[in-house]
Amino acid sequence: MSMFPIATTGTIPVSTFGQVFFSGIPQTFTHLQLRVYGRTTSAVANSQTAGLQLSGSTSYDGHGVGGNGTAVFATRQGFFNAWFDQPYIPGASSTANVFGIQIIDILDYTNTNKNKVIRGLGGYDANGSGVVSINSGFSINTAAVTTITVNVSGAFFAAGSRVDLYGISTSNPTGA
Amino acid sequence: MPIIPISGSAVSRGAMIPLGSYTFPNSTLTGMGFGNIPQGYQDLMIVANYGFTANVAPAYIINAGGQTHSITSFSGDGVSVATQRLTNYPYGLISQQSVIQTTAQQMSQSIMHVMSYASTTTFKSILHTNSFGRVNSGTVDIAASLIQTLSPITSISLSTADGSKFFQASTTVTLYGVRSVGQ
């Protein structure tokens, strides 16, 4: 199994983008992995989720378990939620220079016979606050994944954030 | 909203580049390290399959030390779940779970994603997943840790919290660079 870089935002230079959109995703890999190093400008709460949409689908169900250093929690999104909720990243009120991590796996994304399962690991620590969680869910849509949207609701990605998309192949690596 | 172009040429090269690997030849070593880490990748990934000859908290040290480390974790042991936090610590913990003394055949596994390790403008965030598989006493956890430094990461060493316990023979530690498009 080998991983290949497909696309990247690069380091987002300014806090003016609320969404990142990958299109024309090659249909030649077995799985996809999204790696987010992010922070939002939202002042609503210390920790923020980021939403994920596959091929524009607006029907997701998801659930997660995690801890914030003080209490453990289990969450469940409403059925037919418009976005898949990824693990938390820090908001504007969190310690400066702290960014969160989201590693999202989307399995068998080209298959047109089944809904797409999503699994996310992520969180952040800010030396006295923070949260980690494991989230999973699925897109209630059997279409192949050709586009991915990552959204921070009501806010922007903070400057310094980054989103990278990778393809995971079951064939032998061809280089590097 | 930025529209991200797909880089056709980039997908022909693998993303995970092995930078170094070490296998402990015996049970007399207290640690190992990687130095002169290349700065040309997006992230680092550390994969460790390890055990100790005594009960111990596994630790890592970035660069020469002197930074402030902290960690938040969520774990389960088959009976209950827990969450823990450690702040203002002199070195990083691979996991907040102690590794119980095991035989060389009973290893633990940790995968650590060190994001944007070459950045000079952000603190360093690490995502850990750990599993300690033992009969009737295993645990699994996920953790996020922070190193409050703006300096790029140029070296990483793995040791024990008190630096006096020994790794089991056949412990393996591998460091990968994770390449992004254009790297």
XYZ file of N, CA and C in Angstrom, chain B residues 58-131:
222
model
N 6.923 5.915 28.088
C 7.769 6.204 26.929
C 7.761 7.691 26.598
N 8.908 8.233 26.203
C 9.023 9.670 25.991
C 9.765 9.968 24.701
N 9.605 11.179 24.225
C 10.406 11.650 23.106
C 10.951 13.032 23.453
N 12.055 13.368 22.863
C 12.673 14.684 23.039
C 12.939 15.255 21.656
N 12.514 16.474 21.456
C 12.684 17.144 20.176
C 13.879 18.082 20.255
N 14.708 18.056 19.236
C 15.899 18.892 19.203
C 16.703 18.695 20.488
N 17.216 19.744 21.056
C 18.061 19.587 22.239
C 17.280 19.687 23.539
N 15.971 19.756 23.456
C 15.186 19.902 24.664
C 15.038 21.371 25.035
N 14.503 21.618 26.216
C 14.331 22.984 26.673
C 12.990 23.588 26.303
N 12.173 22.845 25.527
C 10.860 23.376 25.194
C 9.834 22.933 26.230
N 8.674 23.561 26.142
C 7.551 23.160 26.985
C 6.653 22.221 26.192
N 6.382 21.068 26.769
C 5.526 20.078 26.118
C 4.214 19.937 26.890
N 3.178 19.532 26.187
C 1.896 19.232 26.830
C 1.169 18.201 25.991
N 0.203 17.514 26.609
C -0.481 16.428 25.897
C -1.900 16.265 26.432
N -2.828 15.952 25.550
C -4.199 15.602 25.898
C -4.493 14.253 25.265
N -5.040 13.321 26.048
C -5.249 11.976 25.496
C -6.607 11.416 25.877
N -7.002 10.419 25.115
C -8.249 9.682 25.336
C -7.913 8.203 25.175
N -8.290 7.397 26.153
C -7.854 6.001 26.136
C -8.945 5.060 26.627
N -8.767 3.801 26.312
C -9.655 2.753 26.802
C -8.872 1.483 27.031
N -9.322 0.686 28.006
C -8.580 -0.531 28.342
C -9.465 -1.771 28.298
N -10.604 -1.668 27.645
C -11.504 -2.816 27.587
C -12.518 -2.836 28.695
N -12.307 -2.010 29.722
C -13.237 -1.922 30.854
C -13.821 -0.517 30.954
N -12.970 0.486 30.811
C -13.429 1.861 30.955
C -12.648 2.768 30.016
N -13.165 3.999 29.859
C -12.467 5.010 29.065
C -11.961 6.098 29.996
N -10.972 6.845 29.531
C -10.394 7.901 30.368
C -9.832 8.992 29.474
N -9.710 10.176 30.031
C -9.027 11.264 29.346
C -8.064 11.917 30.336
N -6.909 12.294 29.833
C -5.874 12.839 30.696
C -5.227 14.041 30.022
N -4.592 14.872 30.854
C -3.832 16.004 30.304
C -2.609 16.228 31.170
N -1.538 16.618 30.505
C -0.297 16.964 31.183
C 0.185 18.282 30.586
N 0.554 19.233 31.440
C 0.977 20.549 30.937
C 2.384 20.886 31.424
N 3.017 21.800 30.720
C 4.324 22.345 31.107
C 5.318 21.259 31.485
N 5.485 20.299 30.577
C 6.342 19.150 30.840
C 7.669 19.346 30.098
N 8.768 18.822 30.658
C 10.072 19.092 30.041
C 10.346 18.279 28.776
N 9.582 17.213 28.529
C 9.757 16.418 27.326
C 8.402 15.858 26.920
N 8.332 15.371 25.714
C 7.066 14.858 25.232
C 6.852 13.414 25.622
N 5.585 13.055 25.805
C 5.243 11.660 26.062
C 4.633 11.066 24.800
N 5.130 9.910 24.425
C 4.542 9.203 23.284
C 3.104 8.829 23.611
N 2.899 8.404 24.849
C 1.574 8.064 25.335
C 1.535 8.344 26.829
N 0.350 8.651 27.348
C 0.214 8.814 28.793
C -0.009 7.469 29.484
N -0.078 6.409 28.687
C -0.173 5.076 29.265
C 1.234 4.554 29.534
N 1.450 4.013 30.699
C 2.740 3.406 30.972
C 2.843 2.075 30.245
N 4.016 1.805 29.740
C 4.257 0.513 29.113
C 4.661 -0.468 30.210
N 3.953 -1.561 30.284
C 4.252 -2.561 31.298
C 5.381 -3.452 30.800
N 6.220 -3.849 31.695
C 7.325 -4.733 31.333
C 6.803 -5.937 30.575
N 7.433 -6.198 29.450
C 6.965 -7.293 28.611
C 8.137 -8.133 28.143
N 7.808 -9.178 27.493
C 8.837 -9.972 26.832
C 9.099 -9.366 25.464
N 10.128 -9.835 24.800
C 10.460 -9.323 23.472
C 9.389 -9.664 22.452
N 8.519 -10.619 22.781
C 7.472 -10.996 21.833
C 6.198 -10.171 22.028
N 6.168 -9.288 23.006
C 4.933 -8.581 23.346
C 5.181 -7.080 23.235
N 5.107 -6.574 22.032
C 5.471 -5.188 21.777
C 4.246 -4.266 21.773
N 4.521 -2.992 21.951
C 3.515 -1.954 21.800
C 3.747 -1.247 20.470
N 2.739 -0.518 20.034
C 2.849 0.177 18.754
C 2.437 1.629 18.905
N 3.228 2.524 18.349
C 2.866 3.944 18.331
C 3.127 4.517 16.944
N 2.181 5.329 16.491
C 2.368 6.086 15.250
C 2.143 7.554 15.597
N 3.138 8.370 15.296
C 3.066 9.792 15.633
C 3.177 10.621 14.354
N 2.200 11.494 14.156
C 2.212 12.403 13.011
C 2.692 13.772 13.501
N 3.854 14.172 13.071
C 4.436 15.453 13.469
C 4.171 16.422 12.328
N 3.212 17.315 12.514
C 2.737 18.139 11.407
C 3.586 19.400 11.251
N 3.775 19.804 10.007
C 4.473 21.063 9.679
C 5.712 21.256 10.552
N 6.532 20.225 10.585
C 7.679 20.196 11.508
C 8.742 21.237 11.164
N 8.746 21.710 9.920
C 9.767 22.679 9.506
C 9.284 24.121 9.626
N 8.055 24.304 10.099
C 7.507 25.654 10.210
C 8.285 26.488 11.222
N 8.431 27.757 10.914
C 9.053 28.687 11.860
C 8.047 29.687 12.395
N 6.757 29.476 12.075
C 5.734 30.432 12.507
C 4.653 29.811 13.375
N 4.676 28.491 13.545
C 3.650 27.854 14.380
C 4.313 26.912 15.373
N 3.613 26.710 16.511
C 4.049 25.673 17.438
C 3.891 24.305 16.753
N 4.496 23.288 17.325
C 4.478 21.972 16.683
C 3.411 21.076 17.324
N 2.462 20.650 16.507
C 1.390 19.768 16.960
C 1.654 18.349 16.482
N 1.384 17.395 17.361
C 1.619 15.986 17.054
C 0.355 15.197 17.387
N -0.035 14.303 16.494
C -1.162 13.404 16.737
C -0.617 11.993 16.915
N -0.988 11.343 18.022
C -0.448 10.025 18.352
C -1.592 9.005 18.346
N -1.318 7.821 17.864
C -2.200 6.685 18.128
C -1.318 5.574 18.688
N -1.772 4.982 19.764
C -0.951 3.990 20.464
C -1.781 2.763 20.784
N -1.154 1.617 20.723
C -1.836 0.399 21.167
C -0.860 -0.462 21.951
